[in-house]
Coordinates of C-alpha atoms in Angstrom, one line a residue:
X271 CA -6.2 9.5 8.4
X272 CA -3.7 11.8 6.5
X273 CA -0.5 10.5 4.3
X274 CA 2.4 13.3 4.1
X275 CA 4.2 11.5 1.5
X276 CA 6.7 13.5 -1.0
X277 CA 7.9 11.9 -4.0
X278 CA 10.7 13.1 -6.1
X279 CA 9.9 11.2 -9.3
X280 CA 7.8 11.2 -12.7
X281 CA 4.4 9.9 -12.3
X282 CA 2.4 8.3 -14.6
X283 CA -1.6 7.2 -13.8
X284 CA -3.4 4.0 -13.3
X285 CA -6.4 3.1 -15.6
X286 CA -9.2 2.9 -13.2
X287 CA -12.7 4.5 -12.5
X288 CA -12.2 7.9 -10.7
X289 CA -15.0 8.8 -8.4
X290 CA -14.2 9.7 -5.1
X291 CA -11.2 12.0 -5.8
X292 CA -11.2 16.0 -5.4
X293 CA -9.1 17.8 -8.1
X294 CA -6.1 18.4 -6.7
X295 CA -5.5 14.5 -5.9
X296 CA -6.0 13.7 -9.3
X297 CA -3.8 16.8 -10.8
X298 CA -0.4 15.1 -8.9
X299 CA -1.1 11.7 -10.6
X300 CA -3.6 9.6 -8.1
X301 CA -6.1 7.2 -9.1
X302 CA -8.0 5.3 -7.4
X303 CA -8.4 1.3 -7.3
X304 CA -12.8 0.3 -6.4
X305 CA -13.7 -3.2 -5.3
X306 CA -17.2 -4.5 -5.9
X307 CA -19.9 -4.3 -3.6
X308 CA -17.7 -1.8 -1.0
X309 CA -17.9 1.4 -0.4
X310 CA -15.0 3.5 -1.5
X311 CA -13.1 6.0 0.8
X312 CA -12.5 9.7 -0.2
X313 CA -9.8 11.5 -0.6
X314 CA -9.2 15.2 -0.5
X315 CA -5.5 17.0 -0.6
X316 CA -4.5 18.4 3.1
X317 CA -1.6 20.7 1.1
X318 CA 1.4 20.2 -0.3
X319 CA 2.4 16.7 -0.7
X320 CA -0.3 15.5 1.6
X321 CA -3.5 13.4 1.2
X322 CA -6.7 13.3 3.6
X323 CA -8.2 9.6 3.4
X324 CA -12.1 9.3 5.2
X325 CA -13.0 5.9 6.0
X326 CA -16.3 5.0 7.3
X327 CA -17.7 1.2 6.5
X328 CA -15.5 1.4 3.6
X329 CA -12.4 0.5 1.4
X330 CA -10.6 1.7 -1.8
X331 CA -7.1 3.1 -2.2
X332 CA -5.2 5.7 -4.4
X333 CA -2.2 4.8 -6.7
X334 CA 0.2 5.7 -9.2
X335 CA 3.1 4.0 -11.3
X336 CA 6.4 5.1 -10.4
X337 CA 9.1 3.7 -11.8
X338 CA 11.4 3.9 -8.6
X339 CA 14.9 2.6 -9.0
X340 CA 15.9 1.1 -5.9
X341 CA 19.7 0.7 -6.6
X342 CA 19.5 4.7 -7.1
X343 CA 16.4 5.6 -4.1
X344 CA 16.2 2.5 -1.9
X345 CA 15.1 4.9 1.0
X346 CA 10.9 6.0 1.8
X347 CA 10.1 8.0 4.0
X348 CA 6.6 9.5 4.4
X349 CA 4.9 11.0 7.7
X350 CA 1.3 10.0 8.8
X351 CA -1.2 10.8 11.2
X352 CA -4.9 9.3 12.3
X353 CA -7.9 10.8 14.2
X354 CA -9.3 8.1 15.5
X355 CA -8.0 5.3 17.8
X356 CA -7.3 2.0 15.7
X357 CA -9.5 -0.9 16.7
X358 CA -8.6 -4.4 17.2
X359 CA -7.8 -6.3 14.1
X360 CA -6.3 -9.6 12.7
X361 CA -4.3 -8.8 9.4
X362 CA -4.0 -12.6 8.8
X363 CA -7.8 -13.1 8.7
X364 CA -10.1 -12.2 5.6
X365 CA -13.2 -10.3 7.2
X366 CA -11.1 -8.8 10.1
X367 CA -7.7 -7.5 8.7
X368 CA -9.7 -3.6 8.8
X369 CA -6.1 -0.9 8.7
X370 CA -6.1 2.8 9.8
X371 CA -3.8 3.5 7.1
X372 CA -1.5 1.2 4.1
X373 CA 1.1 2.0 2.0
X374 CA 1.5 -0.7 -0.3
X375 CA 4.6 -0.5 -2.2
X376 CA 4.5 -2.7 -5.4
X377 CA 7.5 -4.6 -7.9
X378 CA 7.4 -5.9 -11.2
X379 CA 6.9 -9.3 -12.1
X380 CA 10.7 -10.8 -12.3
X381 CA 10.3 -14.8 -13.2
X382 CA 13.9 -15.2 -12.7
X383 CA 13.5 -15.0 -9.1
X384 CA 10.0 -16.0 -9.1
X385 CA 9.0 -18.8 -6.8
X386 CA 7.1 -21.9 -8.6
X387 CA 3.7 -21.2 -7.0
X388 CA 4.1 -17.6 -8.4
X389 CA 5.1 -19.3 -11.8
X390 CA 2.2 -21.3 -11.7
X391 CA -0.3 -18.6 -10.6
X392 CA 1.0 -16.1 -13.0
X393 CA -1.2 -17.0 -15.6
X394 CA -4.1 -16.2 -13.3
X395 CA -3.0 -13.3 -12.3
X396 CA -2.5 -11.4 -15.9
X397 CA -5.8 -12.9 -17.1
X398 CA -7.6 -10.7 -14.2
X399 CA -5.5 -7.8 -14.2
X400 CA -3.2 -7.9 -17.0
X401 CA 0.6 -8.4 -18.0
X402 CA 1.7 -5.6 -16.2
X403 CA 0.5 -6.9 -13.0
X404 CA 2.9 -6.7 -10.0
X405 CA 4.5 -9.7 -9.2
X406 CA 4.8 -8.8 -4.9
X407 CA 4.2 -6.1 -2.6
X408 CA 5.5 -5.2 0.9
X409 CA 2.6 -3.4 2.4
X410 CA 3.2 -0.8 5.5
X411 CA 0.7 -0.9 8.2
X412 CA -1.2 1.1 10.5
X413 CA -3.3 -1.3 12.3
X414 CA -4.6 -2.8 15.4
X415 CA -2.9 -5.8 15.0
X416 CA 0.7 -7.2 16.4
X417 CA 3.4 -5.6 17.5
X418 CA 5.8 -2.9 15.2
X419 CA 7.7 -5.1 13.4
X420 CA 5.8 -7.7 13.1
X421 CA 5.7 -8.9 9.2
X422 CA 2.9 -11.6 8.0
X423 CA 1.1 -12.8 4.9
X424 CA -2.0 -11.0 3.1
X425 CA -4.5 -13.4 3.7
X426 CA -5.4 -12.4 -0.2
X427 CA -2.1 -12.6 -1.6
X428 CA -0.3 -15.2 0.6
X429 CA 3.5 -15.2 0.0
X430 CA 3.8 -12.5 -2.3
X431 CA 2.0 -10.3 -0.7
X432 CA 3.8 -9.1 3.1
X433 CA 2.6 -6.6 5.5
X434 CA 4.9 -4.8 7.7
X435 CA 3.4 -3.4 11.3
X436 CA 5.3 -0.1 11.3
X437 CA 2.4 1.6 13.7
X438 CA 0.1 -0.4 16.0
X439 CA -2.8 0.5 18.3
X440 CA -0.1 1.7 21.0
X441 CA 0.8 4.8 18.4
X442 CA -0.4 8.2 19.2
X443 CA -3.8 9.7 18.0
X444 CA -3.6 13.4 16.2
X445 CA -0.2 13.3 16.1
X446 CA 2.0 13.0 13.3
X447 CA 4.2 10.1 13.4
X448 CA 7.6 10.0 11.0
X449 CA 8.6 6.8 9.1
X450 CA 11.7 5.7 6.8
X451 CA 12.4 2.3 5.3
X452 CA 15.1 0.6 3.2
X453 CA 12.6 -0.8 0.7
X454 CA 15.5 -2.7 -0.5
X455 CA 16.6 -4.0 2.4
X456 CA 13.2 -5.2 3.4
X457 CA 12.7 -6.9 0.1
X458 CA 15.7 -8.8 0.3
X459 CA 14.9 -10.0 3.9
X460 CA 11.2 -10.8 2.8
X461 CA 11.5 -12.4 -0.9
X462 CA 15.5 -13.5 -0.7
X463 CA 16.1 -11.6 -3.8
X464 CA 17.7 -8.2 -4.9
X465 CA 15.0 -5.9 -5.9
X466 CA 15.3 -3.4 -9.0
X467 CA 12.4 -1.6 -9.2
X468 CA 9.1 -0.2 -7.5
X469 CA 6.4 0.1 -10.2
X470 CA 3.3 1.7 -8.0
X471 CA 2.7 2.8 -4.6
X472 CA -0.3 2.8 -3.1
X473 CA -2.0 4.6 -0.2
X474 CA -5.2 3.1 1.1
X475 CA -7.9 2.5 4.2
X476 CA -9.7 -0.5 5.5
X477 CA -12.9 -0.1 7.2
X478 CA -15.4 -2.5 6.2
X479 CA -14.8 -5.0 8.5

């Protein structure tokens, strides 16, 4: 699938192991997050702004920190496009919640407006991947599952985690599709809070279920 995603602000990398990346991904910023025991995807640029994800029996996915300031920029907008028709998939299931395509879109840990099972899992969650660990993430879906709107639960992240079915297996094939979204707005509906800031995005494929 291909991401046409432009990004107007000052990007900063990940720490992570970079392996399946080709230069020019890495020159705008991108790293990308492995998992253990999956194959990664790879990613090549498609020009300006764009990025060219192959997925095959695999997973990974690229990111960057951001620093977004959503009372400034609460609007993203991005245009993408896949090759292949999406299969059948259940995004609340762990083992068959594959995605075409994700943009995960990530926010700092606030404990003012943190729930108490985020307070109490917190601890948890900095000792595997550090104090500067998101706190939630609203994740945009390409997928075979539900209809576009839908919103559930990561079946990895629970609450904190929500996916949002912008594109579903009705979408077009080789054709690029357009998307905007008040992250903002969405947050607030989702979480019941006022968002401040986006600390990463991420762009990413599922195919090893």
């Amino acid at each position: 699938m291909v991401f046409g995603l432009p990004l107007a602000v000052p990007l900063a990398a990940l720490s992570s192991d970079i392996t399946n990346l080709a230069p020019q991904i890495t020159s705008r910023g991108w790293e990308e997050i492995t998992f253990d025991d999956k194959t990664p995807n790879t990613y090549v640029s498609c020009g300006d702004n764009c990025v060219e994800i192959n997925t095959s029996n695999s997973v990974s996915m690229i990111g960057m920190e951001v620093g977004i300031d959503l009372t400034r920029t609460p609007i993203l907008s991005w245009d993408w496009r896949i090759e292949n028709p999406v299969i059948p998939s259940d995004l609340t299931t762990k083992g068959r919640d594959d995605r075409a395509a994700v943009l995960f879109v990530t926010f700092p840990y606030n404990p003012n407006t943190a729930t108490f099972s985020e307070k109490m899992m917190r601890p948890v969650v900095e000792l595997a991947r550090g104090p500067d660990a998101p706190g939630r993430v609203i994740s945009y879906v390409w997928s075979g599952f539900g209809k576009t709107g839908d919103e559930v639960e990561s079946p990895y992240g629970g609450a904190s985690n929500v996916m949002v079915v912008c594109r579903n297996k009705e979408a077009p094939v080789g054709a690029w599709v357009s998307e905007r979204v008040d992250v903002a707005a969405d947050y607030q509906r989702i979480f019941g809070a006022a968002p401040r800031m986006v600390a990463h995005i991420f762009l990413s494929a599922d195919s090893d279920d």
